[in-house]
Amino acid sequence: MRDAPGNFNLLHRTCSLVVLLCLLHISVTVIYYMRNSDLRQTFVQNQQSPQIHRKLAEQRVTTEESPQRLPSVSNVTETERKLETCPDNPPRLVGPLRVEFSDPVTLDLVRSENPVLQPGGRFKPTECIAQQKVAIIIPFRHRDEHLKYWLYYLHPILQRQQLDYGIYVINQDGEDTFNRAKLLNIGYAEALKEYDYDCFVFSDVDLIPMDDRNFYKCYNQPRHLSVSMDKFGFRYFWSLLTVVSCRGLMVYFQPPDSIYLYFYGSACFHRVSSKGMSISRPDGVIGRCRMIRHDRDKQNDPNPQRFDRIAHTRETMASDGISSLTYNVVNIEKDQLFTKITVDVGKP
Ligand code: UDP
Ligand code: MN
């Protein structure tokens, strides 16, 4: 009987602890919910179609470029000399974007919506001098449907980001096993032959950013742009998978660090860390991306040797990079929207 108050005390404490834990849980949930609803509001505000964004953007450009702000010098070189470097926060960015793949898109539509592009999918802002010259490299084979959406969404975003950029679609010739890593390296080498790019972005053709504040440019460290993917329900836990493997990727390296070849997602991580670098990322909201759903392609099965290769990255990376790259260019096509380089990558 003397134990009864003791038992009661224990029970009392346990209950208090449980109540406390519940409260803690509820407050965490509420905070998380509120942060998300903030996001939803911004998202709803930006629920206009990309065309409307563009129209708005164009209107803003015309107001910004009102005559009194333009240099009143007739001499072109004089005007050029007066241009300043583009700002860190380009004025025409709109933030969260609506990205969907239900309406069909044609290349002609994308061409007509991007009249300012130079052949090869090249662009450079006229109102300021771009901070970086960015080559965007897309590994490619039989994904024309995805490429249309990619171009449709990305061109306007990259222009709003005021980048001096070019789009390189590196198309693997033939039907042998798809070699994404090699295509990226080829893209790097081929782009450098055309222009003195100082930044390289590698993007899958089926990955679209959902916020134009996610810059396709270089930072001090290699950057992983596709931080949180709709494919994983944007859930942090699953996004971690994306983060650890640099999945979907879009990392860049500034030369001379580009001397690398990444066979598989995780190998990129080894390469980066073994050079004493770390990976920089946008936050989980700005870094949201949408991935076009698709079946696995023929000749693109996961490589059975991938774990072995990743394990040996440190030993092999010095010799399997750009320096050992061999391939044959089969064709170069200059479209208004992209440069498509068809290459024979040789046997795997
Ligand atoms: N890819 C391609 N054709 C293929 C296989 C892959 O163009 O037959 C390119 C494309 O850019 C794609 C990327 O390689 O986005 C990654 O391949 P996949 O989409 O199959 O990988 P996952 O969806 O598993 O990330
Ligand atoms: Mn994919």
Coordinates of C-alpha atoms and ligand atoms in Angstrom, one line a residue:
M1 CA 0.0 0.0 0.0
R2 CA 3.0 2.4 0.7
D3 CA 3.9 2.0 -2.9
A4 CA 0.7 3.5 -4.2
P5 CA 1.7 7.2 -4.0
G6 CA 5.0 6.3 -5.6
N7 CA 3.2 4.5 -8.5
F8 CA 0.9 7.5 -8.8
N9 CA 3.9 9.8 -9.0
L10 CA 5.5 7.7 -11.7
L11 CA 2.2 7.6 -13.6
H12 CA 1.8 11.3 -13.2
R13 CA 5.3 12.0 -14.5
T14 CA 4.9 9.7 -17.4
C15 CA 1.6 11.3 -18.4
S16 CA 3.2 14.8 -18.2
L17 CA 6.0 13.6 -20.4
V18 CA 3.6 12.2 -22.9
V19 CA 1.6 15.4 -22.9
L20 CA 4.8 17.5 -23.4
L21 CA 5.9 15.3 -26.3
C22 CA 2.5 15.7 -27.9
L23 CA 2.7 19.5 -27.5
L24 CA 6.1 19.5 -29.0
H25 CA 4.9 17.4 -31.9
I26 CA 1.9 19.6 -32.5
S27 CA 4.0 22.8 -32.5
V28 CA 6.5 21.3 -34.9
T29 CA 3.7 20.3 -37.2
V30 CA 2.1 23.8 -37.0
I31 CA 5.4 25.5 -37.8
Y32 CA 6.0 23.2 -40.7
Y33 CA 2.4 23.7 -41.9
M34 CA 2.7 27.5 -41.7
R35 CA 5.9 27.5 -43.6
N36 CA 4.3 25.4 -46.3
S37 CA 1.2 27.6 -46.5
D38 CA 3.4 30.6 -47.0
L39 CA 4.9 28.8 -49.9
R40 CA 1.5 27.8 -51.2
Q41 CA 0.4 31.5 -51.2
T42 CA 3.4 32.6 -53.2
F43 CA 2.8 29.7 -55.5
V44 CA -0.8 30.6 -56.0
Q45 CA 0.2 34.2 -56.7
N46 CA 2.3 32.9 -59.5
Q47 CA -0.2 30.5 -60.9
Q48 CA -0.3 32.3 -64.2
S49 CA 0.9 30.4 -67.3
P50 CA 4.5 30.9 -68.4
Q51 CA 3.2 32.9 -71.4
I52 CA 1.6 35.4 -68.9
H53 CA 4.9 35.5 -67.0
R54 CA 6.7 36.3 -70.2
K55 CA 4.2 39.0 -71.2
L56 CA 4.6 40.6 -67.7
A57 CA 8.4 40.3 -68.0
E58 CA 8.4 41.9 -71.4
Q59 CA 6.2 44.8 -70.1
R60 CA 8.6 45.2 -67.3
V61 CA 11.5 45.3 -69.7
T62 CA 9.9 48.0 -71.8
T63 CA 9.3 50.2 -68.7
E64 CA 12.8 49.5 -67.4
E65 CA 14.3 50.4 -70.7
S66 CA 12.5 53.7 -70.9
P67 CA 14.5 56.2 -73.0
Q68 CA 15.7 58.3 -70.1
R69 CA 17.4 55.3 -68.6
L70 CA 19.1 54.2 -71.8
P71 CA 22.4 55.8 -72.6
S72 CA 21.6 58.6 -75.1
V73 CA 24.7 57.9 -77.1
S74 CA 24.3 56.9 -80.7
N75 CA 27.7 55.3 -80.9
V76 CA 27.3 51.5 -80.2
T77 CA 30.7 50.9 -78.7
E78 CA 30.2 53.8 -76.4
T79 CA 26.9 52.3 -75.3
E80 CA 28.6 48.9 -74.7
R81 CA 31.3 50.4 -72.6
K82 CA 28.6 52.0 -70.3
L83 CA 26.9 48.6 -69.6
E84 CA 27.3 47.4 -66.1
T85 CA 27.6 43.8 -64.8
C86 CA 24.1 42.2 -64.3
P87 CA 22.9 42.3 -60.7
D88 CA 22.9 39.4 -58.3
N89 CA 19.1 39.6 -58.1
P90 CA 17.9 40.1 -61.7
P91 CA 14.8 42.3 -61.7
R92 CA 12.6 40.1 -63.9
L93 CA 12.6 37.0 -61.8
V94 CA 9.1 35.8 -60.7
G95 CA 9.9 33.1 -58.1
P96 CA 7.8 29.9 -57.9
L97 CA 6.6 28.7 -61.3
R98 CA 3.8 26.5 -62.5
V99 CA 5.3 23.5 -64.4
E100 CA 3.1 20.9 -66.0
F101 CA 3.4 18.6 -68.9
S102 CA -0.3 18.1 -69.9
D103 CA -0.5 20.6 -72.8
P104 CA 1.5 19.6 -75.9
V105 CA 4.3 22.0 -76.8
T106 CA 5.9 22.3 -80.3
L107 CA 9.3 23.5 -81.2
D108 CA 7.8 26.1 -83.4
L109 CA 5.8 27.5 -80.5
V110 CA 9.0 27.7 -78.4
R111 CA 10.9 29.3 -81.3
S112 CA 8.2 31.9 -81.7
E113 CA 8.2 32.7 -78.0
N114 CA 12.0 33.1 -77.9
P115 CA 12.7 35.4 -80.8
V116 CA 15.8 36.9 -79.2
L117 CA 17.8 33.7 -79.4
Q118 CA 20.8 33.4 -81.6
P119 CA 21.4 30.2 -83.6
G120 CA 22.5 27.3 -81.4
G121 CA 20.2 28.4 -78.5
R122 CA 22.5 31.3 -77.6
F123 CA 21.5 34.3 -75.6
K124 CA 23.2 37.2 -73.9
P125 CA 21.4 40.0 -72.1
T126 CA 21.5 43.4 -73.8
E127 CA 20.7 45.5 -70.7
C128 CA 23.8 44.5 -68.8
I129 CA 26.9 42.3 -69.0
A130 CA 26.2 38.8 -67.8
Q131 CA 28.1 37.7 -64.7
Q132 CA 28.9 34.3 -66.3
K133 CA 29.1 32.5 -69.6
V134 CA 27.2 29.3 -69.0
A135 CA 27.2 26.2 -71.2
I136 CA 24.2 24.0 -70.5
I137 CA 24.8 20.4 -71.4
I138 CA 22.0 17.9 -71.8
P139 CA 22.7 14.2 -72.4
F140 CA 20.3 12.9 -75.0
R141 CA 18.8 10.1 -77.0
H142 CA 15.2 9.6 -78.2
R143 CA 13.7 12.1 -75.8
D144 CA 12.3 14.7 -78.2
E145 CA 9.1 15.0 -76.2
H146 CA 11.0 15.9 -73.0
L147 CA 13.4 18.2 -74.8
K148 CA 10.4 20.3 -76.1
Y149 CA 9.2 20.9 -72.5
W150 CA 12.7 21.5 -71.3
L151 CA 13.3 24.2 -73.9
Y152 CA 9.8 25.7 -73.4
Y153 CA 10.4 26.2 -69.7
L154 CA 14.1 26.8 -69.5
H155 CA 14.8 29.4 -72.2
P156 CA 12.6 32.1 -70.5
I157 CA 14.0 31.3 -67.1
L158 CA 17.6 31.5 -68.2
Q159 CA 16.8 34.8 -70.0
R160 CA 15.3 36.2 -66.8
Q161 CA 18.4 35.1 -65.0
Q162 CA 20.4 37.3 -67.3
L163 CA 22.9 34.7 -68.2
D164 CA 25.1 34.6 -71.3
Y165 CA 24.2 31.0 -72.2
G166 CA 24.2 28.3 -74.8
I167 CA 22.3 25.0 -74.9
Y168 CA 24.1 21.9 -76.0
V169 CA 22.1 18.7 -76.6
I170 CA 24.6 15.9 -76.8
N171 CA 22.9 13.1 -78.7
Q172 CA 24.3 9.6 -78.6
D173 CA 24.4 8.0 -82.0
G174 CA 23.4 4.3 -82.4
E175 CA 21.6 2.0 -80.0
D176 CA 24.4 0.8 -77.7
T177 CA 24.1 1.3 -73.9
F178 CA 23.5 4.9 -73.1
N179 CA 26.6 6.6 -71.7
R180 CA 25.3 9.7 -69.9
A181 CA 28.6 10.5 -68.2
K182 CA 30.6 10.4 -71.4
L183 CA 28.1 12.6 -73.2
L184 CA 28.4 15.2 -70.5
N185 CA 32.2 15.3 -70.9
I186 CA 31.9 15.5 -74.7
G187 CA 29.4 18.4 -74.2
Y188 CA 32.0 20.2 -72.0
A189 CA 34.8 19.7 -74.6
E190 CA 32.6 20.7 -77.6
A191 CA 31.1 23.8 -75.9
L192 CA 34.6 25.1 -75.0
K193 CA 35.5 24.8 -78.7
E194 CA 32.8 27.4 -79.5
Y195 CA 33.0 30.0 -76.8
D196 CA 35.0 30.8 -73.7
Y197 CA 32.4 29.5 -71.3
D198 CA 33.4 29.9 -67.7
C199 CA 30.6 27.8 -66.2
F200 CA 29.0 24.4 -67.1
V201 CA 25.7 23.1 -66.1
F202 CA 24.8 19.5 -66.7
S203 CA 21.0 18.9 -66.8
D204 CA 18.9 15.8 -67.5
V205 CA 16.4 16.5 -70.2
D206 CA 13.4 15.6 -68.0
L207 CA 14.2 17.9 -65.1
I208 CA 12.6 21.4 -64.8
P209 CA 13.1 23.8 -62.0
M210 CA 10.0 25.2 -60.3
D211 CA 11.5 28.5 -59.2
D212 CA 13.5 30.9 -61.3
R213 CA 15.6 31.9 -58.3
N214 CA 17.4 28.6 -58.7
F215 CA 20.2 30.0 -60.8
Y216 CA 21.8 28.0 -63.5
K217 CA 25.2 29.5 -62.8
C218 CA 28.4 28.7 -60.9
Y219 CA 29.1 29.4 -57.3
N220 CA 32.3 28.9 -55.3
Q221 CA 31.6 25.2 -54.9
P222 CA 30.0 22.7 -57.3
R223 CA 26.3 23.1 -57.0
H224 CA 23.5 20.6 -56.9
L225 CA 20.4 22.4 -58.3
S226 CA 17.7 19.8 -58.2
V227 CA 17.4 19.6 -54.4
S228 CA 13.9 18.5 -53.9
M229 CA 11.9 16.6 -56.6
D230 CA 8.2 16.1 -57.1
K231 CA 9.0 12.5 -57.9
F232 CA 9.8 12.1 -54.2
G233 CA 6.8 14.2 -53.1
F234 CA 9.3 17.0 -52.1
R235 CA 9.7 15.0 -48.9
Y236 CA 12.9 15.9 -47.1
F237 CA 13.7 12.3 -46.2
W238 CA 13.4 11.2 -49.8
S239 CA 15.0 14.3 -51.1
L240 CA 18.0 13.3 -49.0
L241 CA 18.4 10.4 -51.4
T242 CA 18.5 12.9 -54.2
V243 CA 21.0 15.0 -52.4
V244 CA 23.4 12.3 -51.4
S245 CA 23.6 10.9 -54.9
C246 CA 23.4 14.2 -56.7
R247 CA 20.4 12.6 -58.5
G248 CA 19.1 14.2 -61.6
L249 CA 22.2 16.3 -61.0
M250 CA 22.8 19.6 -62.7
V251 CA 26.1 20.2 -61.0
Y252 CA 28.6 22.4 -62.6
F253 CA 32.3 22.9 -62.3
Q254 CA 34.2 25.9 -63.2
P255 CA 37.3 25.2 -65.2
P256 CA 39.9 23.8 -64.5
D257 CA 37.9 21.7 -62.1
S258 CA 35.9 20.3 -64.9
I259 CA 38.5 17.7 -65.5
Y260 CA 36.4 14.9 -64.3
L261 CA 34.0 12.3 -65.5
Y262 CA 31.1 11.2 -63.5
F263 CA 29.8 7.8 -64.3
Y264 CA 27.1 7.7 -61.7
G265 CA 25.5 10.0 -59.2
S266 CA 27.4 8.9 -56.2
A267 CA 30.7 9.0 -58.0
C268 CA 30.2 12.8 -58.3
F269 CA 30.1 13.0 -54.6
H270 CA 33.4 11.1 -54.2
R271 CA 35.0 13.3 -56.8
V272 CA 33.9 16.4 -55.2
S273 CA 34.9 15.5 -51.7
S274 CA 38.2 14.0 -52.7
K275 CA 39.1 17.4 -54.2
G276 CA 38.4 19.0 -50.8
M277 CA 35.3 20.7 -52.1
S278 CA 31.7 20.5 -50.8
I279 CA 28.4 20.7 -52.7
S280 CA 26.4 23.9 -52.4
R281 CA 22.6 23.9 -52.8
P282 CA 19.7 26.2 -53.0
D283 CA 17.2 25.8 -50.1
G284 CA 14.5 23.1 -50.3
V285 CA 11.9 25.5 -51.6
I286 CA 13.8 27.3 -54.3
G287 CA 15.4 24.0 -55.2
R288 CA 12.1 22.3 -56.1
C289 CA 12.1 20.6 -59.5
R290 CA 9.6 18.7 -61.5
M291 CA 10.6 15.5 -63.3
I292 CA 8.8 14.3 -66.3
R293 CA 7.5 10.7 -65.6
H294 CA 8.7 8.1 -68.1
D295 CA 9.4 4.4 -68.5
R296 CA 13.0 3.2 -68.4
D297 CA 14.6 3.4 -71.8
K298 CA 15.9 0.5 -73.7
Q299 CA 19.7 0.2 -73.3
N300 CA 19.7 2.4 -70.2
D301 CA 19.6 -0.2 -67.5
P302 CA 21.6 0.5 -64.3
N303 CA 25.2 -0.5 -64.9
P304 CA 25.9 -3.7 -63.1
Q305 CA 29.4 -2.5 -62.3
R306 CA 28.4 0.8 -60.9
F307 CA 29.1 0.0 -57.2
D308 CA 32.5 -1.3 -58.1
R309 CA 33.2 1.8 -60.2
I310 CA 32.1 4.1 -57.5
A311 CA 34.2 2.4 -54.9
H312 CA 37.2 2.9 -57.1
T313 CA 36.5 6.5 -58.1
R314 CA 39.4 7.9 -56.1
E315 CA 41.9 5.7 -57.9
T316 CA 40.5 6.1 -61.4
M317 CA 39.3 9.7 -61.5
A318 CA 42.7 11.0 -62.4
S319 CA 42.8 9.0 -65.6
D320 CA 39.2 8.6 -66.7
G321 CA 38.3 12.3 -67.1
I322 CA 38.4 14.7 -69.9
S323 CA 42.1 13.8 -70.6
S324 CA 41.1 10.3 -71.8
L325 CA 38.0 11.3 -73.7
T326 CA 37.7 9.7 -77.2
Y327 CA 34.7 10.1 -79.5
N328 CA 33.6 11.0 -83.0
V329 CA 31.3 13.9 -83.9
V330 CA 28.8 12.6 -86.4
N331 CA 26.8 15.8 -86.9
I332 CA 26.3 19.3 -85.5
E333 CA 22.9 20.9 -85.9
K334 CA 22.3 24.6 -85.1
D335 CA 18.7 25.1 -84.3
Q336 CA 17.4 28.5 -83.0
L337 CA 16.8 26.7 -79.7
F338 CA 19.9 24.5 -79.2
T339 CA 23.1 23.1 -80.7
K340 CA 22.6 19.4 -81.2
I341 CA 25.8 17.4 -81.4
T342 CA 25.4 13.8 -82.4
V343 CA 28.3 11.7 -81.3
D344 CA 29.6 8.2 -81.6
V345 CA 30.8 7.5 -78.1
G346 CA 32.4 4.2 -79.0
K347 CA 31.9 0.9 -77.2
P348 CA 31.2 1.0 -73.5
Ligands
UDP1 N1 18.7 9.9 -71.4 C1 18.3 10.0 -72.7 N2 17.9 8.9 -73.4 C2 18.0 7.7 -72.8 C3 18.4 7.6 -71.5 C4 18.7 8.7 -70.8 O1 18.2 11.1 -73.3 O2 17.7 6.7 -73.5 C5 19.2 11.1 -70.7 C6 18.1 12.1 -70.4 O3 18.6 13.4 -70.4 C7 17.7 11.7 -69.0 C8 19.0 11.4 -68.4 O4 19.8 10.8 -69.4 O5 17.0 12.7 -68.4 C9 18.9 10.4 -67.2 O6 18.3 9.2 -67.6 P1 16.9 8.7 -67.0 O7 15.9 9.8 -67.2 O8 16.5 7.4 -67.5 O9 17.3 8.6 -65.4 P2 16.3 8.7 -64.2 O10 14.9 9.0 -64.7 O11 16.3 7.4 -63.5 O12 16.9 9.8 -63.4
MN2 MN 14.5 10.6 -65.9

